[in-house]
Amino acid sequence: MQTSRRLQWLTSRIVELELLTTAFLVLFGGLAALTLTKSVLISTFELGMLGLFVLIMYLTSFAMAWRGWGENQVILPMAALLASCSVIMLQRLGPDLLARYGEAYQQIAFKQTIWVLVGTVLAALIIFVPWRIYWLRHYRYTWLLLGIVLVVVTIFFGVERNGARLWLNLGFLQFQPVELLKLLLVIYFATYLDDHRDLIGLGHYRIFGISLPPLPYLLPLVLMWGLTMGLMIIQRDLGVALLFAIVMLTMLYLVTAQIGYVVTGIVLFVLGAALIYPYFGYVRIRFISWYNPWFDPSGAGYQIIQALYSLASGGLFGLGLGQGNPASVPESHTDFIFTSLGEELGLLGTLAITGCYLLFACQGYIVALRARDGFQQLLAAGLTTALVAQAFIIMAGTTNLIPLTGITLPFVSYGGSSMLMSFVIIGMLLRISASNKPAYVL
Amino acid sequence: MIARSAHWALSLLMLLLLAACGPFAGQAAQPTTIAQGFQAAIATSEARNDQRSLAIIYYERANYAFDQGDFVTAIEDFQKVIELEPSNSRAYNNLGLAYAALGRDEDAINAYNSAIEYDRDYVRAYKNRLVLLEKHKRLPELVSSYARLAELEPLQAATYHYLRGVALRSLNDNQGARQAFDLALAADPELNDALYERGLLNFAEGLLAEAIWDFDHALALSPRAANVYYARALALQSLERHEQAIEDFSQALILQPNTPSYLLGRASSWLALGNHSEASADLVRARAGQLDQTLQLAADAIERALERTQE
Amino acid sequence: MKSQSNTMRTTIAWLAWLIGAGLLVWGLFLPDTTLWRLILLTGLFLLSLVPRTYIAAWPQQEQRTLLRVSLVMSLAFLAVALQLVRGQFTYAGPIREQVLAYIQPSANERPDSATDVRLADREALGSGKVWPVKLEQPIRGSISDRSGTVLATDQNGKRLYLNGELAHIIGFDSRLYGKTGIEASYDYYLSGDYSISPSDLLRARLLGTQIPAPQAADLQLSLDMRIQQVAQEALGNRRGAVVVIEVQTGAIVAMVSYPRFDANQLILPPDASQADLEAVQAAYAQIIGNSESPLLNRAAQGRYPPGSVIKTFTAAAALDTGVMASPKAPITCPNRLRVEENTPLVRNSVENLSARTGNPSDLERVFAFSCNTAFAQIGLSLGANNLLEYAQRFGLGLVERPLEPMLREITTEAGTIANEASFLDRPAALADTAYGQGQALVTPLDMAQMVALIGNNGVMMRPYLVERVTAAGEILYQAQPEALRQSISPQAAQAMIEVLRRSVEIGYAKDIALPNISVGAKTGTAETPSGRPHAWFVALAPLEQPRYAIAVIIENGGEGSVSALPVAKRVLASAFGVTP
């Protein structure tokens, strides 16, 4: 009986173990291919770091199995796989970027490895530290205040980069506050909507013959509109504005089940974008270079044309790791890392990554479906949407499906803030997905 | 549900693995360098007698060689493309770039000319040629290039008309230059450079009121443009409005202190007003700077005039 | 009934699904991007119908929203996947070719024009082109005398002095040795520099306009070549100088100095050969090496002891101060005069002069016979202060405190009455200076000026050489007679004229007398440390309305009345057109 119990916990997360192993096969297979074809030298220290990453991942999996709360088994390996792709690609891009743009790109692969490692530890902490999900509801105004302070601080002390004021210089690192803001927003919104769920469901009243929803219902819409407009005008960050709009509208829809308000939200967002369209050149440029990149092929359309060429060169099977020239696309290690992957791994690779995100979305929504209560359901759906919608916006943008907006590809793009927040999101999703967690962490 | 999804994921991940390691699996048999890759592609295209793809490969290889800084190879390959496709304007353009990189400007210009010949709307080729024409100051060709570019890039038309006007001015075709500046200002009424240059043209033709109008408007747009103050000051000087001229010279000198031409201008106005101490002070300051030959003559003239009046 | 409609709906949904899938597959191969986007949207919508029917039939109503969200998200990723298939597989070739055709290797592209800079921040507009201005050197202006006789002109690019004798006045314009004389002081006009306007230059530099070519101006001198010629001949080859001044204006009518040099010797032709160069250098070396200093313009630069001609000055000062009330005022002319203990006695040049002057005599007579002892007394009566004051009024300064030369157009020395003021504090020195010895050094020009002011009612005029400057018929400069000061009163001047007249009527200067022209004059004989004394002569004529003042010096010429007087006489006779 004792033995069978032991065996049982060992095998309870066999799918996760299998998937993790596959992910690490990809990681080390990719690194080996790079070493052989591109003669990239990966330092022992870096290899040690990656080994640590693998170890923590396995340990987390085993620890979850031993604890037996029954977390989702696909989410963690998904993160591991995408982070592996990121490490491989940055190892591959690092020397090219260094040669092309110089000093600023020193050791980006190493830095990314550190971020991945820190992210993994962060996720493990969220999974294993016994915090209560209830706290998220309880301290709602703390989160709201923190979010507002972040926005204000960024507006006044932010560092401008590529025309968007998105960065806070903390001295030792450049921090992207919108990433944290994204998380805070989802938490606050989930709290708010869950609190007012009943009220929002009730009837309408009329002013001047126009049918209006009750005020608390209007508030989230107005908030959404104001926030996204603020982001677009003050921070000139179209991507994050779009992401916030999508997340909020999705959560709104989940609570109300009324498509009308989603339509209203979309109309408001488009109206906002249309309003600033004539005054803000960057919106116009984004739109024009999406609609026809050939309008200004050496200027506004340059990046997207290079990206399309990069993808097309990749073809079905890709040029092979280290064989292409992905660094010719500006921002190839951040916003355009997806096309870099596409050039070297081909359609198969890009489809696999797309599939990963799709799978992640499905798993996230399944977690939401099975959540214990309305709040956790909203939270899980919101977090999932935040992550996969971000992936969609940048993937669709770099493939010229929708207008390009600068935003990171979660887990893959170079950058600490994004990496850490993505790991925090999966940590929380795993916590929510634990189907038989004890009451003291509820 | 979870199990089913996991199997999905598993299969996808395997796909990814395959994709990532595909080229790596066939490592030994596959070409290892890019150059060999091109060579192999050329061999297959030749075997298939596929002219079009052969040209494309040469073109790519030439571009690659260019990016590696191997311009001689790039030129050879571009020429092969041109042999295969004699009207390939892109190849001509890139050939021109390679020549220009080697400093063979004349060959480069001829290559760009061919590119333009086969593609009358080839903006890039026009712009690349422009670099060399501007470098060698080949004014008549510049004039026609600017004119064509103004047609091809309507958004930039104002700038091109303006540049054309400047080139025509250098050719002493004042009438043509005036038309060009007028076109530039019609396309962009706030093109301050064109306002200034048209002002100079008006000034040169003795239309002083019109010149001052142009300078006024250029200054309203660019209140820090010292040379416009200087030009307006000279115009005022021609009208014998020396006090106003001195104000403008002084403003120009505040913006760009110790500029010899501004100092000499002000000195000549002081001289006309009979204020010899101010004039000689400005002259001394001007002499401290770098004077070109004309300014030297002007400084001498002021100095002689001051000497005469001291006697 | 309900299940039947459900079946219907499901069938239709599946049909739509098929159509959608077909559309999407077809669209993947379409070249038109816009059309592809439309097809993608339509296709995905049609594909979504099937899952939507299933979601609609989902048992847990509260989960339907989540399922719908999942569906939308899945469709979004499906769209990305389809876009990738098109971009990387089905339509990859055309995309590649399109981009390839456009790509040009490494962008060394023409940077867009500077208009990108914000308008308000621009510090300079326009092309910044400047037009260098080349000035043509005009043919140098000519120089002529007052009646238009050309004296200097440019011939085949070479300066030609038609009258080489005038080098002291006109100077030269030599490429090797620079410019001197009028050529230097009026270079501004002669070279055409006067016509260059600095503002014209600045304007032409900015605008590329033409500026008028500089125009050389011609000079007309106050010299009267007729008189000048006579003076030159009269002086001949004797070292000395002659100056003739127009009394009313100060215009210098003749100015002769000997020895002189020919300025043409110093002029190089435009395309000079080595031989030309050497010839010029040799000529210059010879001029420089000549011990008689031919470069020196004795008329304006030669400083000589004045001898007795200075008595004119002393007499004028005495009359003006009232020390001598009139030309008839009494004065003694002793043979010897002791002025101061332990100093030599003042003597007259001729023994027993009082026999000629009478004793007691008067101013006219002591002047006519140049009585030293009488003028020593007058000097003592005047006193040092008066003497200094009047010296300054006559343009004579002190070596320690020299005056500015009155003639500005050529190099000129100003005369001095003494080396320092304290010299005159000694009565003997004062007496000596008053009759013509002592430290005084004067130029012939000073002496001519001294006589001229007497003829001009006591007003000293500034002497000048250039009458007018003209260019293309336009007068650029016209000499305006300039009164420097009222040196003595008109009454004193009138009295002095009487004194001068009597000097000719009864005195040593009587040989100057000309028919029909009344001349006033004074002779002088200046002692020199070695050799014969310098011969001086000054004169003014006609006395009724004085026109010319003349000063003559002949170095080591001996008695003024013997050697200098005839020169002056010839000059005046020719000036007035009379035969002596």
Coordinates of C-alpha atoms in Angstrom, one line a residue, chain B residues 52 56 59-60 63 66-67 90 93-94 97 124 127-128 130-131 134 159 162-163 166 169-170 172 190-193 196-197 200 203-204 218 221-222 224-228 230-231 234 237-238 256 261 264-265 292 294-295 297-298 302 304 308, chain C residues 96-97 100-106 108-115 118-135 185-189 193-194 196-209 408 477:
Chain B
R52 CA 15.3 33.1 -64.4
I56 CA 18.0 35.4 -59.1
Y59 CA 21.6 38.6 -57.8
E60 CA 21.4 37.2 -54.3
N63 CA 24.0 41.3 -52.8
F66 CA 28.2 43.4 -51.3
D67 CA 27.1 43.1 -47.7
R90 CA 17.5 46.5 -60.1
N93 CA 21.1 50.0 -59.6
N94 CA 23.0 47.6 -57.3
L97 CA 26.1 51.0 -55.7
R124 CA 16.0 54.4 -55.6
K127 CA 18.4 58.9 -55.3
N128 CA 21.5 56.9 -55.5
L130 CA 21.7 62.0 -56.9
V131 CA 24.4 61.3 -54.2
E134 CA 25.6 66.2 -55.9
T159 CA 12.0 69.6 -51.2
Y162 CA 13.7 73.6 -53.8
L163 CA 16.9 71.7 -54.5
V166 CA 19.2 75.9 -55.9
R169 CA 20.6 79.3 -59.3
S170 CA 24.1 77.9 -59.5
N172 CA 22.6 81.3 -63.2
E190 CA 6.2 76.5 -44.9
L191 CA 9.4 75.4 -46.7
N192 CA 11.5 77.9 -45.1
D193 CA 14.6 77.2 -47.2
Y196 CA 14.9 82.2 -48.1
E197 CA 16.3 81.2 -51.5
L200 CA 17.8 85.9 -52.3
F203 CA 17.1 90.5 -53.8
A204 CA 19.4 89.7 -56.7
A218 CA 11.2 82.6 -43.3
L221 CA 9.1 80.0 -39.3
S222 CA 12.7 79.8 -38.2
R224 CA 16.9 81.3 -35.1
A225 CA 18.1 81.3 -38.7
A226 CA 21.0 83.8 -38.5
N227 CA 21.8 83.9 -42.2
V228 CA 18.2 85.1 -42.9
Y230 CA 22.0 88.7 -42.5
A231 CA 20.3 88.6 -45.9
L234 CA 21.8 93.5 -46.6
Q237 CA 21.2 98.2 -46.4
S238 CA 20.4 98.5 -50.1
Q256 CA 26.1 83.1 -34.5
S261 CA 30.4 88.3 -42.9
L264 CA 31.6 93.3 -42.0
G265 CA 28.0 93.9 -43.0
D292 CA 37.5 84.2 -47.6
T294 CA 35.7 88.2 -51.0
L295 CA 35.4 89.0 -47.4
L297 CA 38.3 92.5 -50.2
A298 CA 35.3 93.9 -48.3
I302 CA 36.1 99.2 -45.1
R304 CA 40.5 102.0 -46.6
R308 CA 40.3 108.1 -45.7
Chain C
R96 CA 10.6 36.8 -52.1
E97 CA 11.0 38.0 -55.6
L100 CA 14.6 40.8 -53.7
A101 CA 13.9 43.1 -56.7
Y102 CA 13.6 45.9 -54.3
I103 CA 16.4 45.2 -51.8
Q104 CA 19.6 47.1 -52.4
P105 CA 22.6 46.0 -50.5
S106 CA 23.7 48.0 -47.5
N108 CA 24.3 54.1 -48.4
E109 CA 21.2 55.9 -49.2
R110 CA 20.9 59.6 -49.8
P111 CA 19.9 61.1 -46.5
D112 CA 16.7 63.0 -46.6
S113 CA 17.2 66.7 -46.8
A114 CA 17.8 68.8 -43.7
T115 CA 14.2 69.9 -43.6
R118 CA 12.3 71.3 -36.7
L119 CA 11.6 74.5 -38.5
A120 CA 12.0 76.7 -35.4
D121 CA 15.3 75.3 -34.4
R122 CA 17.1 75.9 -37.8
E123 CA 20.1 78.1 -37.4
A124 CA 20.7 78.6 -41.1
L125 CA 18.5 78.2 -44.1
G126 CA 19.1 77.7 -47.8
S127 CA 22.0 76.2 -49.6
G128 CA 24.6 78.3 -47.9
K129 CA 26.2 79.0 -51.3
V130 CA 28.5 82.0 -51.5
W131 CA 29.7 83.5 -54.7
P132 CA 33.3 84.5 -54.7
V133 CA 33.8 87.9 -56.2
K134 CA 36.8 88.6 -58.5
L135 CA 37.6 92.2 -58.9
S185 CA 48.9 108.9 -50.8
Y186 CA 46.3 108.9 -53.6
D187 CA 46.5 105.2 -54.4
Y188 CA 42.9 104.9 -53.1
Y189 CA 41.8 106.9 -56.1
D193 CA 39.8 101.2 -54.6
Y194 CA 37.7 104.2 -53.8
I196 CA 34.8 99.4 -54.2
S197 CA 31.9 99.4 -51.8
P198 CA 32.0 96.8 -49.0
S199 CA 28.3 96.4 -49.1
D200 CA 28.4 95.8 -52.8
L201 CA 30.9 93.1 -52.2
L202 CA 28.9 91.4 -49.4
R203 CA 25.8 91.6 -51.5
A204 CA 27.5 90.1 -54.6
R205 CA 29.0 87.3 -52.4
L206 CA 25.5 86.4 -51.1
L207 CA 23.6 86.8 -54.3
G208 CA 26.0 86.1 -57.1
T209 CA 25.2 89.5 -58.7
R408 CA 50.1 116.0 -46.0
Y477 CA 37.6 115.4 -54.9

